[in-house]
Amino acid sequence: MPIGANKVVTLNFTLKDEQGNILDTTENAQPFSYISGQEQILPKLEEEVDSMIIGGKKHISIPAAEAYGEYNEEVVQVVGRENFPQDFLLEVGMQYIASAPDGTKMPFTITNVEGDDITIDFNHPLAGKDLEFDVELLDVRDASPEELAHGHVHGPDGHHHH
């Protein structure tokens, strides 16, 4: 029976890239919880988890196109240092969020710094990567009305914002 929408789904996972490098894991950490049907995780991952049973384990492969998309060279730009506040740390690997004129938040990563030329990349850090998830489904429960209204899972003792 599918899990369906508006459930709090709790799982342990390990995420690896196609070379087997661990990108993220709940090992030695808190399990991960999300509200199903709310686009809080990758659609393909949610589709696969939806058919699992509590206590079940599954290996899920998601190609780049169904994960964070293919890498797009057109969203890499070189901009002048003057486009950043003076106190910004401009180092390769730093991540910031730009605001588009319409208010859209656009995360980017600094990929190169040469003098006053700063290369910024608006691709998601996992764009172009095929992803491998090892998932263990720990629990499924109905989301509370408060959780649904707030759009996120609350801790066992009520409301916890991070």
mmCIF file of C-alpha atoms in Angstrom:
data_model
loop_
_atom_site.group_PDB
_atom_site.id
_atom_site.type_symbol
_atom_site.label_atom_id
_atom_site.label_comp_id
_atom_site.label_asym_id
_atom_site.label_seq_id
_atom_site.Cartn_x
_atom_site.Cartn_y
_atom_site.Cartn_z
ATOM 1 C CA MET A 1 0.000 0.000 0.000
ATOM 2 C CA PRO A 2 1.544 3.343 -0.969
ATOM 3 C CA ILE A 3 2.482 5.761 1.804
ATOM 4 C CA GLY A 4 0.546 8.562 0.119
ATOM 5 C CA ALA A 5 0.558 12.307 0.800
ATOM 6 C CA ASN A 6 0.646 14.287 4.053
ATOM 7 C CA LYS A 7 2.539 11.678 6.059
ATOM 8 C CA VAL A 8 5.668 12.270 8.105
ATOM 9 C CA VAL A 9 8.176 9.816 6.669
ATOM 10 C CA THR A 10 11.296 9.094 8.715
ATOM 11 C CA LEU A 11 14.268 7.302 7.232
ATOM 12 C CA ASN A 12 17.980 6.710 7.410
ATOM 13 C CA PHE A 13 19.909 7.169 4.206
ATOM 14 C CA THR A 14 23.340 7.278 2.656
ATOM 15 C CA LEU A 15 23.745 9.251 -0.567
ATOM 16 C CA LYS A 16 26.681 8.464 -2.855
ATOM 17 C CA ASP A 17 27.763 9.734 -6.258
ATOM 18 C CA GLU A 18 28.463 7.388 -9.160
ATOM 19 C CA GLN A 19 32.070 6.914 -7.946
ATOM 20 C CA GLY A 20 30.845 5.707 -4.540
ATOM 21 C CA ASN A 21 31.834 8.869 -2.633
ATOM 22 C CA ILE A 22 29.505 9.546 0.292
ATOM 23 C CA LEU A 23 27.824 12.922 -0.249
ATOM 24 C CA ASP A 24 25.428 12.843 2.709
ATOM 25 C CA THR A 25 24.318 10.349 5.351
ATOM 26 C CA THR A 26 22.255 10.067 8.506
ATOM 27 C CA GLU A 27 24.772 7.584 9.933
ATOM 28 C CA ASN A 28 25.830 8.729 13.425
ATOM 29 C CA ALA A 29 23.192 11.489 13.164
ATOM 30 C CA GLN A 30 19.442 11.975 13.521
ATOM 31 C CA PRO A 31 17.203 10.200 11.003
ATOM 32 C CA PHE A 32 15.744 12.384 8.247
ATOM 33 C CA SER A 33 12.021 13.218 8.215
ATOM 34 C CA TYR A 34 9.907 14.897 5.561
ATOM 35 C CA ILE A 35 6.236 15.420 4.752
ATOM 36 C CA SER A 36 5.218 13.256 1.809
ATOM 37 C CA GLY A 37 3.579 14.841 -1.220
ATOM 38 C CA GLN A 38 5.046 18.289 -0.451
ATOM 39 C CA GLU A 39 8.011 18.233 -2.896
ATOM 40 C CA GLN A 40 10.463 18.228 0.025
ATOM 41 C CA ILE A 41 12.699 15.547 -1.502
ATOM 42 C CA LEU A 42 13.533 14.521 -5.058
ATOM 43 C CA PRO A 43 10.342 13.290 -6.796
ATOM 44 C CA LYS A 44 12.006 10.069 -8.004
ATOM 45 C CA LEU A 45 13.293 9.329 -4.482
ATOM 46 C CA GLU A 46 9.852 9.940 -2.988
ATOM 47 C CA GLU A 47 8.251 7.708 -5.622
ATOM 48 C CA GLU A 48 10.599 4.862 -4.655
ATOM 49 C CA VAL A 49 10.199 5.364 -0.882
ATOM 50 C CA ASP A 50 6.389 5.494 -1.330
ATOM 51 C CA SER A 51 6.316 1.752 -2.053
ATOM 52 C CA MET A 52 8.491 0.701 0.907
ATOM 53 C CA ILE A 53 7.361 -0.893 4.163
ATOM 54 C CA ILE A 54 8.550 0.180 7.630
ATOM 55 C CA GLY A 55 11.816 -1.592 8.383
ATOM 56 C CA GLY A 56 12.492 -2.118 4.695
ATOM 57 C CA LYS A 57 15.767 -1.229 2.990
ATOM 58 C CA LYS A 58 16.215 -0.263 -0.646
ATOM 59 C CA HIS A 59 18.950 0.841 -3.048
ATOM 60 C CA ILE A 60 17.689 3.622 -5.318
ATOM 61 C CA SER A 61 19.594 4.905 -8.362
ATOM 62 C CA ILE A 62 18.552 8.285 -9.733
ATOM 63 C CA PRO A 63 20.081 9.565 -12.984
ATOM 64 C CA ALA A 64 21.197 13.205 -13.035
ATOM 65 C CA ALA A 65 18.295 14.241 -15.279
ATOM 66 C CA GLU A 66 15.801 13.024 -12.627
ATOM 67 C CA ALA A 67 17.842 14.350 -9.692
ATOM 68 C CA TYR A 68 19.217 17.907 -9.921
ATOM 69 C CA GLY A 69 19.377 18.073 -13.708
ATOM 70 C CA GLU A 70 22.245 18.007 -16.144
ATOM 71 C CA TYR A 71 25.117 20.431 -15.651
ATOM 72 C CA ASN A 72 24.408 23.646 -17.588
ATOM 73 C CA GLU A 73 27.451 25.696 -18.669
ATOM 74 C CA GLU A 74 25.151 28.628 -19.527
ATOM 75 C CA VAL A 75 24.500 29.405 -15.844
ATOM 76 C CA VAL A 76 28.190 29.903 -15.062
ATOM 77 C CA GLN A 77 29.180 33.587 -15.126
ATOM 78 C CA VAL A 78 32.239 35.719 -14.506
ATOM 79 C CA VAL A 79 31.369 38.869 -12.555
ATOM 80 C CA GLY A 80 33.426 41.682 -11.102
ATOM 81 C CA ARG A 81 34.351 41.835 -7.420
ATOM 82 C CA GLU A 82 32.435 45.143 -7.242
ATOM 83 C CA ASN A 83 29.177 43.120 -7.469
ATOM 84 C CA PHE A 84 29.754 41.759 -3.963
ATOM 85 C CA PRO A 85 29.604 43.548 -0.615
ATOM 86 C CA GLN A 86 33.103 44.469 0.568
ATOM 87 C CA ASP A 87 32.934 42.128 3.574
ATOM 88 C CA PHE A 88 32.056 39.026 1.500
ATOM 89 C CA LEU A 89 34.534 36.174 1.729
ATOM 90 C CA LEU A 90 35.263 35.349 -1.914
ATOM 91 C CA GLU A 91 36.861 31.913 -1.938
ATOM 92 C CA VAL A 92 36.379 28.900 -4.194
ATOM 93 C CA GLY A 93 33.643 26.705 -2.769
ATOM 94 C CA MET A 94 31.801 29.458 -0.899
ATOM 95 C CA GLN A 95 28.035 29.380 -1.429
ATOM 96 C CA TYR A 96 25.783 32.412 -1.408
ATOM 97 C CA ILE A 97 22.254 33.310 -2.492
ATOM 98 C CA ALA A 98 21.500 36.044 -5.013
ATOM 99 C CA SER A 99 18.073 37.650 -5.295
ATOM 100 C CA ALA A 100 16.685 38.018 -8.783
ATOM 101 C CA PRO A 101 14.739 41.217 -9.643
ATOM 102 C CA ASP A 102 11.482 39.281 -9.120
ATOM 103 C CA GLY A 103 12.598 38.208 -5.628
ATOM 104 C CA THR A 104 13.487 34.640 -6.604
ATOM 105 C CA LYS A 105 16.328 33.249 -4.488
ATOM 106 C CA MET A 106 19.158 31.880 -6.624
ATOM 107 C CA PRO A 107 21.897 29.944 -4.815
ATOM 108 C CA PHE A 108 25.345 29.964 -6.406
ATOM 109 C CA THR A 109 28.835 28.685 -5.720
ATOM 110 C CA ILE A 110 32.086 30.559 -6.292
ATOM 111 C CA THR A 111 34.175 28.322 -8.553
ATOM 112 C CA ASN A 112 37.127 30.573 -9.408
ATOM 113 C CA VAL A 113 38.696 33.800 -8.174
ATOM 114 C CA GLU A 114 41.223 35.580 -10.423
ATOM 115 C CA GLY A 115 41.961 39.107 -9.303
ATOM 116 C CA ASP A 116 38.691 41.019 -9.562
ATOM 117 C CA ASP A 117 37.071 38.339 -11.765
ATOM 118 C CA ILE A 118 34.834 36.029 -9.763
ATOM 119 C CA THR A 119 33.359 32.942 -11.472
ATOM 120 C CA ILE A 120 29.974 32.008 -10.063
ATOM 121 C CA ASP A 121 27.995 28.857 -10.843
ATOM 122 C CA PHE A 122 24.207 28.761 -10.448
ATOM 123 C CA ASN A 123 24.049 24.986 -11.047
ATOM 124 C CA HIS A 124 22.990 22.928 -8.038
ATOM 125 C CA PRO A 125 26.154 21.393 -6.506
ATOM 126 C CA LEU A 126 24.830 17.936 -7.481
ATOM 127 C CA ALA A 127 23.817 18.891 -11.055
ATOM 128 C CA GLY A 128 25.148 16.436 -13.610
ATOM 129 C CA LYS A 129 25.636 13.684 -11.015
ATOM 130 C CA ASP A 130 23.909 10.326 -10.989
ATOM 131 C CA LEU A 131 22.900 9.657 -7.377
ATOM 132 C CA GLU A 132 22.819 6.403 -5.414
ATOM 133 C CA PHE A 133 20.690 6.228 -2.256
ATOM 134 C CA ASP A 134 20.651 3.447 0.315
ATOM 135 C CA VAL A 135 17.462 3.999 2.296
ATOM 136 C CA GLU A 136 15.939 2.367 5.383
ATOM 137 C CA LEU A 137 12.336 3.326 6.148
ATOM 138 C CA LEU A 138 11.981 3.799 9.911
ATOM 139 C CA ASP A 139 8.517 5.241 10.465
ATOM 140 C CA VAL A 140 5.431 6.701 8.801
ATOM 141 C CA ARG A 141 2.762 8.677 10.640
ATOM 142 C CA ASP A 142 0.062 11.184 9.797
ATOM 143 C CA ALA A 143 1.369 14.754 9.667
ATOM 144 C CA SER A 144 -0.298 16.979 12.242
ATOM 145 C CA PRO A 145 -2.422 19.930 11.080
ATOM 146 C CA GLU A 146 0.277 22.251 12.502
ATOM 147 C CA GLU A 147 3.026 20.482 10.520
ATOM 148 C CA LEU A 148 0.974 20.708 7.330
ATOM 149 C CA ALA A 149 0.280 24.396 7.937
ATOM 150 C CA HIS A 150 3.959 25.140 8.590
ATOM 151 C CA GLY A 151 5.205 22.899 5.758
ATOM 152 C CA HIS A 152 7.782 21.027 7.849
ATOM 153 C CA VAL A 153 8.095 18.252 10.417
ATOM 154 C CA HIS A 154 8.064 19.193 14.082
ATOM 155 C CA GLY A 155 10.118 17.334 16.676
ATOM 156 C CA PRO A 156 8.704 14.761 19.103
ATOM 157 C CA ASP A 157 8.169 17.426 21.771
ATOM 158 C CA GLY A 158 6.279 19.838 19.525
ATOM 159 C CA HIS A 159 7.561 22.764 17.535
ATOM 160 C CA HIS A 160 11.279 22.925 16.698
ATOM 161 C CA HIS A 161 12.684 25.441 14.231
ATOM 162 C CA HIS A 162 16.284 25.072 13.065
#
